Amino acid sequence: MGHQFTFYKAVAKNRYVYGGALRNLRSGRGARPLSTKLAVHLVFKADKSKLRKGLRSPVVFQICQRTIKKFSKRFFIKIEQLAICDDHIHALIRLAKRSLGQHFFRVVAGQIAQELGKIGNIMTGTPGLWKHRPFTRVVVGAKALLIAKNYVRLNADFYPQVFFILQQKSG
């Protein structure tokens, strides 16, 4: 928790960030900064109280992975790294067009929530799966890109046993 909080605190002062808990601050409102030339760090944060199982259960993991892959092709999004954690999804992406990136955020969030509702993984009677709007940060500079890549990898490596199980089933 301490590591993620310090990362969030360092990012909160950056003018290239938008969404998440920053939306509650006055300075967090306005247009979402996106870039077609630079990488974008994207985070979808789910509300754990509304999930029966986490996003890392094998069925839900496959749904999230399939949905992100499907819509990244449709909206011309290049996914450099992806980490699906228990209650959030991290991705390092590159956009072809700003408007397509915004469509991607909206459609992926909605489709994952609908699919989880179909299989009964969301608690009934809850209004929404996601805790905040998608958090995005334009990654400016080579050092910041390396830090973001390591951060996404750190979140992906937290659950190595699920990767092993999924590799056995698919391979």
mmCIF file of C-alpha atoms in Angstrom:
data_model
loop_
_atom_site.group_PDB
_atom_site.id
_atom_site.type_symbol
_atom_site.label_atom_id
_atom_site.label_comp_id
_atom_site.label_asym_id
_atom_site.label_seq_id
_atom_site.Cartn_x
_atom_site.Cartn_y
_atom_site.Cartn_z
ATOM 1 C CA MET A 1 0.000 0.000 0.000
ATOM 2 C CA GLY A 2 2.783 2.423 0.847
ATOM 3 C CA HIS A 3 4.480 1.966 -2.522
ATOM 4 C CA GLN A 4 1.294 2.652 -4.478
ATOM 5 C CA PHE A 5 0.406 5.662 -2.350
ATOM 6 C CA THR A 6 3.774 7.306 -3.002
ATOM 7 C CA PHE A 7 3.375 6.624 -6.723
ATOM 8 C CA TYR A 8 -0.084 8.231 -6.645
ATOM 9 C CA LYS A 9 1.211 11.227 -4.685
ATOM 10 C CA ALA A 10 4.022 11.832 -7.174
ATOM 11 C CA VAL A 11 1.659 11.534 -10.106
ATOM 12 C CA ALA A 12 -1.053 13.784 -8.617
ATOM 13 C CA LYS A 13 1.045 16.914 -9.144
ATOM 14 C CA ASN A 14 1.590 16.138 -12.831
ATOM 15 C CA ARG A 15 -0.439 18.082 -15.400
ATOM 16 C CA TYR A 16 -0.687 15.046 -17.683
ATOM 17 C CA VAL A 17 -2.993 13.052 -15.382
ATOM 18 C CA TYR A 18 -6.758 12.662 -15.291
ATOM 19 C CA GLY A 19 -9.421 10.542 -13.611
ATOM 20 C CA GLY A 20 -9.499 8.272 -10.620
ATOM 21 C CA ALA A 21 -9.686 10.001 -7.245
ATOM 22 C CA LEU A 22 -8.230 13.150 -8.843
ATOM 23 C CA ARG A 23 -11.671 13.844 -10.267
ATOM 24 C CA ASN A 24 -12.824 14.768 -6.752
ATOM 25 C CA LEU A 25 -10.316 17.624 -6.621
ATOM 26 C CA ARG A 26 -11.019 20.913 -8.330
ATOM 27 C CA SER A 27 -7.738 20.735 -10.224
ATOM 28 C CA GLY A 28 -8.669 17.246 -11.511
ATOM 29 C CA ARG A 29 -11.514 18.495 -13.685
ATOM 30 C CA GLY A 30 -11.201 19.515 -17.288
ATOM 31 C CA ALA A 31 -10.234 17.760 -20.506
ATOM 32 C CA ARG A 32 -8.483 14.399 -20.336
ATOM 33 C CA PRO A 33 -4.892 14.875 -21.533
ATOM 34 C CA LEU A 34 -4.022 12.219 -24.122
ATOM 35 C CA SER A 35 -1.209 11.883 -26.622
ATOM 36 C CA THR A 36 -0.862 9.981 -29.867
ATOM 37 C CA LYS A 37 2.932 10.153 -29.750
ATOM 38 C CA LEU A 38 3.584 9.197 -26.109
ATOM 39 C CA ALA A 39 2.555 6.181 -24.055
ATOM 40 C CA VAL A 40 -0.458 6.398 -21.747
ATOM 41 C CA HIS A 41 -0.680 4.648 -18.365
ATOM 42 C CA LEU A 42 -4.300 3.515 -17.866
ATOM 43 C CA VAL A 43 -5.919 2.192 -14.670
ATOM 44 C CA PHE A 44 -9.462 0.836 -14.228
ATOM 45 C CA LYS A 45 -10.262 0.586 -10.493
ATOM 46 C CA ALA A 46 -13.104 -1.769 -9.483
ATOM 47 C CA ASP A 47 -15.078 -1.520 -6.258
ATOM 48 C CA LYS A 48 -14.184 -4.704 -4.325
ATOM 49 C CA SER A 49 -17.433 -4.622 -2.349
ATOM 50 C CA LYS A 50 -19.383 -5.128 -5.588
ATOM 51 C CA LEU A 51 -17.349 -8.100 -6.835
ATOM 52 C CA ARG A 52 -18.107 -11.646 -5.693
ATOM 53 C CA LYS A 53 -14.641 -12.755 -6.759
ATOM 54 C CA GLY A 54 -11.727 -10.583 -7.774
ATOM 55 C CA LEU A 55 -10.730 -9.805 -11.328
ATOM 56 C CA ARG A 56 -8.043 -12.500 -11.000
ATOM 57 C CA SER A 57 -10.356 -15.516 -10.848
ATOM 58 C CA PRO A 58 -9.694 -17.573 -13.996
ATOM 59 C CA VAL A 59 -13.066 -16.963 -15.691
ATOM 60 C CA VAL A 60 -13.092 -13.229 -14.972
ATOM 61 C CA PHE A 61 -9.429 -12.915 -15.948
ATOM 62 C CA GLN A 62 -10.208 -14.452 -19.355
ATOM 63 C CA ILE A 63 -13.196 -12.114 -19.820
ATOM 64 C CA CYS A 64 -11.094 -9.039 -19.027
ATOM 65 C CA GLN A 65 -8.238 -10.145 -21.262
ATOM 66 C CA ARG A 66 -10.531 -11.059 -24.169
ATOM 67 C CA THR A 67 -12.499 -7.797 -23.930
ATOM 68 C CA ILE A 68 -9.392 -5.609 -23.812
ATOM 69 C CA LYS A 69 -7.800 -7.470 -26.732
ATOM 70 C CA LYS A 70 -10.987 -7.305 -28.837
ATOM 71 C CA PHE A 71 -11.571 -3.590 -28.386
ATOM 72 C CA SER A 72 -7.912 -2.638 -28.670
ATOM 73 C CA LYS A 73 -8.024 -4.025 -32.217
ATOM 74 C CA ARG A 74 -11.291 -2.251 -32.980
ATOM 75 C CA PHE A 75 -10.086 1.144 -31.735
ATOM 76 C CA PHE A 76 -6.462 0.819 -32.991
ATOM 77 C CA ILE A 77 -4.912 0.807 -29.513
ATOM 78 C CA LYS A 78 -1.482 -0.768 -29.086
ATOM 79 C CA ILE A 79 -1.161 -2.442 -25.692
ATOM 80 C CA GLU A 80 2.458 -2.461 -24.563
ATOM 81 C CA GLN A 81 1.838 -3.995 -21.140
ATOM 82 C CA LEU A 82 -1.221 -5.261 -19.300
ATOM 83 C CA ALA A 83 -1.668 -6.318 -15.679
ATOM 84 C CA ILE A 84 -5.011 -7.535 -14.368
ATOM 85 C CA CYS A 85 -4.899 -7.383 -10.576
ATOM 86 C CA ASP A 86 -7.483 -8.372 -7.972
ATOM 87 C CA ASP A 87 -9.400 -5.077 -7.997
ATOM 88 C CA HIS A 88 -7.843 -3.019 -10.795
ATOM 89 C CA ILE A 89 -6.439 -3.248 -14.301
ATOM 90 C CA HIS A 90 -3.189 -1.550 -15.328
ATOM 91 C CA ALA A 91 -2.238 -1.007 -18.953
ATOM 92 C CA LEU A 92 0.459 0.855 -20.808
ATOM 93 C CA ILE A 93 -1.011 1.774 -24.188
ATOM 94 C CA ARG A 94 -0.413 3.871 -27.282
ATOM 95 C CA LEU A 95 -3.273 5.613 -29.057
ATOM 96 C CA ALA A 96 -3.736 6.072 -32.789
ATOM 97 C CA LYS A 97 -6.249 8.872 -32.300
ATOM 98 C CA ARG A 98 -7.452 10.786 -29.242
ATOM 99 C CA SER A 99 -11.151 10.172 -29.881
ATOM 100 C CA LEU A 100 -10.582 6.438 -30.387
ATOM 101 C CA GLY A 101 -8.794 6.313 -27.028
ATOM 102 C CA GLN A 102 -11.756 7.882 -25.267
ATOM 103 C CA HIS A 103 -14.131 5.439 -26.981
ATOM 104 C CA PHE A 104 -11.864 2.573 -25.909
ATOM 105 C CA PHE A 105 -11.983 3.616 -22.230
ATOM 106 C CA ARG A 106 -15.779 3.865 -22.255
ATOM 107 C CA VAL A 107 -16.465 0.659 -24.173
ATOM 108 C CA VAL A 108 -13.993 -1.536 -22.277
ATOM 109 C CA ALA A 109 -15.313 -0.407 -18.883
ATOM 110 C CA GLY A 110 -18.906 -1.014 -19.963
ATOM 111 C CA GLN A 111 -18.315 -4.359 -21.654
ATOM 112 C CA ILE A 112 -16.354 -5.812 -18.728
ATOM 113 C CA ALA A 113 -19.123 -4.762 -16.327
ATOM 114 C CA GLN A 114 -21.813 -6.267 -18.602
ATOM 115 C CA GLU A 115 -19.943 -9.546 -19.024
ATOM 116 C CA LEU A 116 -19.398 -9.872 -15.275
ATOM 117 C CA GLY A 117 -23.088 -9.153 -14.737
ATOM 118 C CA LYS A 118 -24.010 -11.966 -17.152
ATOM 119 C CA ILE A 119 -21.966 -14.565 -15.277
ATOM 120 C CA GLY A 120 -23.184 -13.286 -11.907
ATOM 121 C CA ASN A 121 -19.840 -12.057 -10.595
ATOM 122 C CA ILE A 122 -21.227 -8.636 -9.646
ATOM 123 C CA MET A 123 -23.383 -8.322 -6.532
ATOM 124 C CA THR A 124 -27.015 -7.845 -7.514
ATOM 125 C CA GLY A 125 -28.631 -4.462 -7.053
ATOM 126 C CA THR A 126 -25.393 -2.475 -7.351
ATOM 127 C CA PRO A 127 -25.312 0.530 -9.667
ATOM 128 C CA GLY A 128 -21.774 0.189 -11.023
ATOM 129 C CA LEU A 129 -18.656 -1.916 -10.961
ATOM 130 C CA TRP A 130 -16.028 0.798 -11.219
ATOM 131 C CA LYS A 131 -15.015 2.862 -8.217
ATOM 132 C CA HIS A 132 -13.704 5.861 -10.192
ATOM 133 C CA ARG A 133 -13.424 7.027 -13.758
ATOM 134 C CA PRO A 134 -10.476 5.481 -15.609
ATOM 135 C CA PHE A 135 -7.187 7.024 -14.495
ATOM 136 C CA THR A 136 -4.853 8.029 -17.314
ATOM 137 C CA ARG A 137 -1.413 9.560 -17.335
ATOM 138 C CA VAL A 138 0.598 10.582 -20.351
ATOM 139 C CA VAL A 139 4.084 9.189 -19.773
ATOM 140 C CA VAL A 140 6.575 11.907 -20.736
ATOM 141 C CA GLY A 141 10.245 10.959 -21.011
ATOM 142 C CA ALA A 142 12.302 7.783 -21.161
ATOM 143 C CA LYS A 143 12.845 7.553 -17.401
ATOM 144 C CA ALA A 144 9.116 7.953 -16.683
ATOM 145 C CA LEU A 145 8.334 5.278 -19.282
ATOM 146 C CA LEU A 146 10.747 2.857 -17.621
ATOM 147 C CA ILE A 147 9.194 3.569 -14.203
ATOM 148 C CA ALA A 148 5.683 3.027 -15.584
ATOM 149 C CA LYS A 149 6.705 -0.250 -17.260
ATOM 150 C CA ASN A 150 8.287 -1.499 -14.040
ATOM 151 C CA TYR A 151 5.179 -0.465 -12.086
ATOM 152 C CA VAL A 152 2.860 -2.401 -14.394
ATOM 153 C CA ARG A 153 5.199 -5.409 -14.297
ATOM 154 C CA LEU A 154 5.276 -5.239 -10.485
ATOM 155 C CA ASN A 155 1.483 -5.443 -10.402
ATOM 156 C CA ALA A 156 1.453 -8.322 -12.916
ATOM 157 C CA ASP A 157 4.063 -10.328 -10.997
ATOM 158 C CA PHE A 158 2.075 -10.149 -7.773
ATOM 159 C CA TYR A 159 -0.047 -13.131 -8.926
ATOM 160 C CA PRO A 160 2.344 -15.520 -10.726
ATOM 161 C CA GLN A 161 0.323 -18.660 -9.891
ATOM 162 C CA VAL A 162 -2.677 -17.516 -11.961
ATOM 163 C CA PHE A 163 -0.444 -16.932 -15.012
ATOM 164 C CA PHE A 164 0.915 -20.476 -14.578
ATOM 165 C CA ILE A 165 -2.593 -21.992 -14.379
ATOM 166 C CA LEU A 166 -3.780 -20.070 -17.451
ATOM 167 C CA GLN A 167 -0.698 -21.025 -19.465
ATOM 168 C CA GLN A 168 -1.294 -24.704 -18.702
ATOM 169 C CA LYS A 169 -4.933 -24.528 -19.836
ATOM 170 C CA SER A 170 -4.200 -22.618 -23.043
ATOM 171 C CA GLY A 171 -1.019 -24.458 -23.977
#
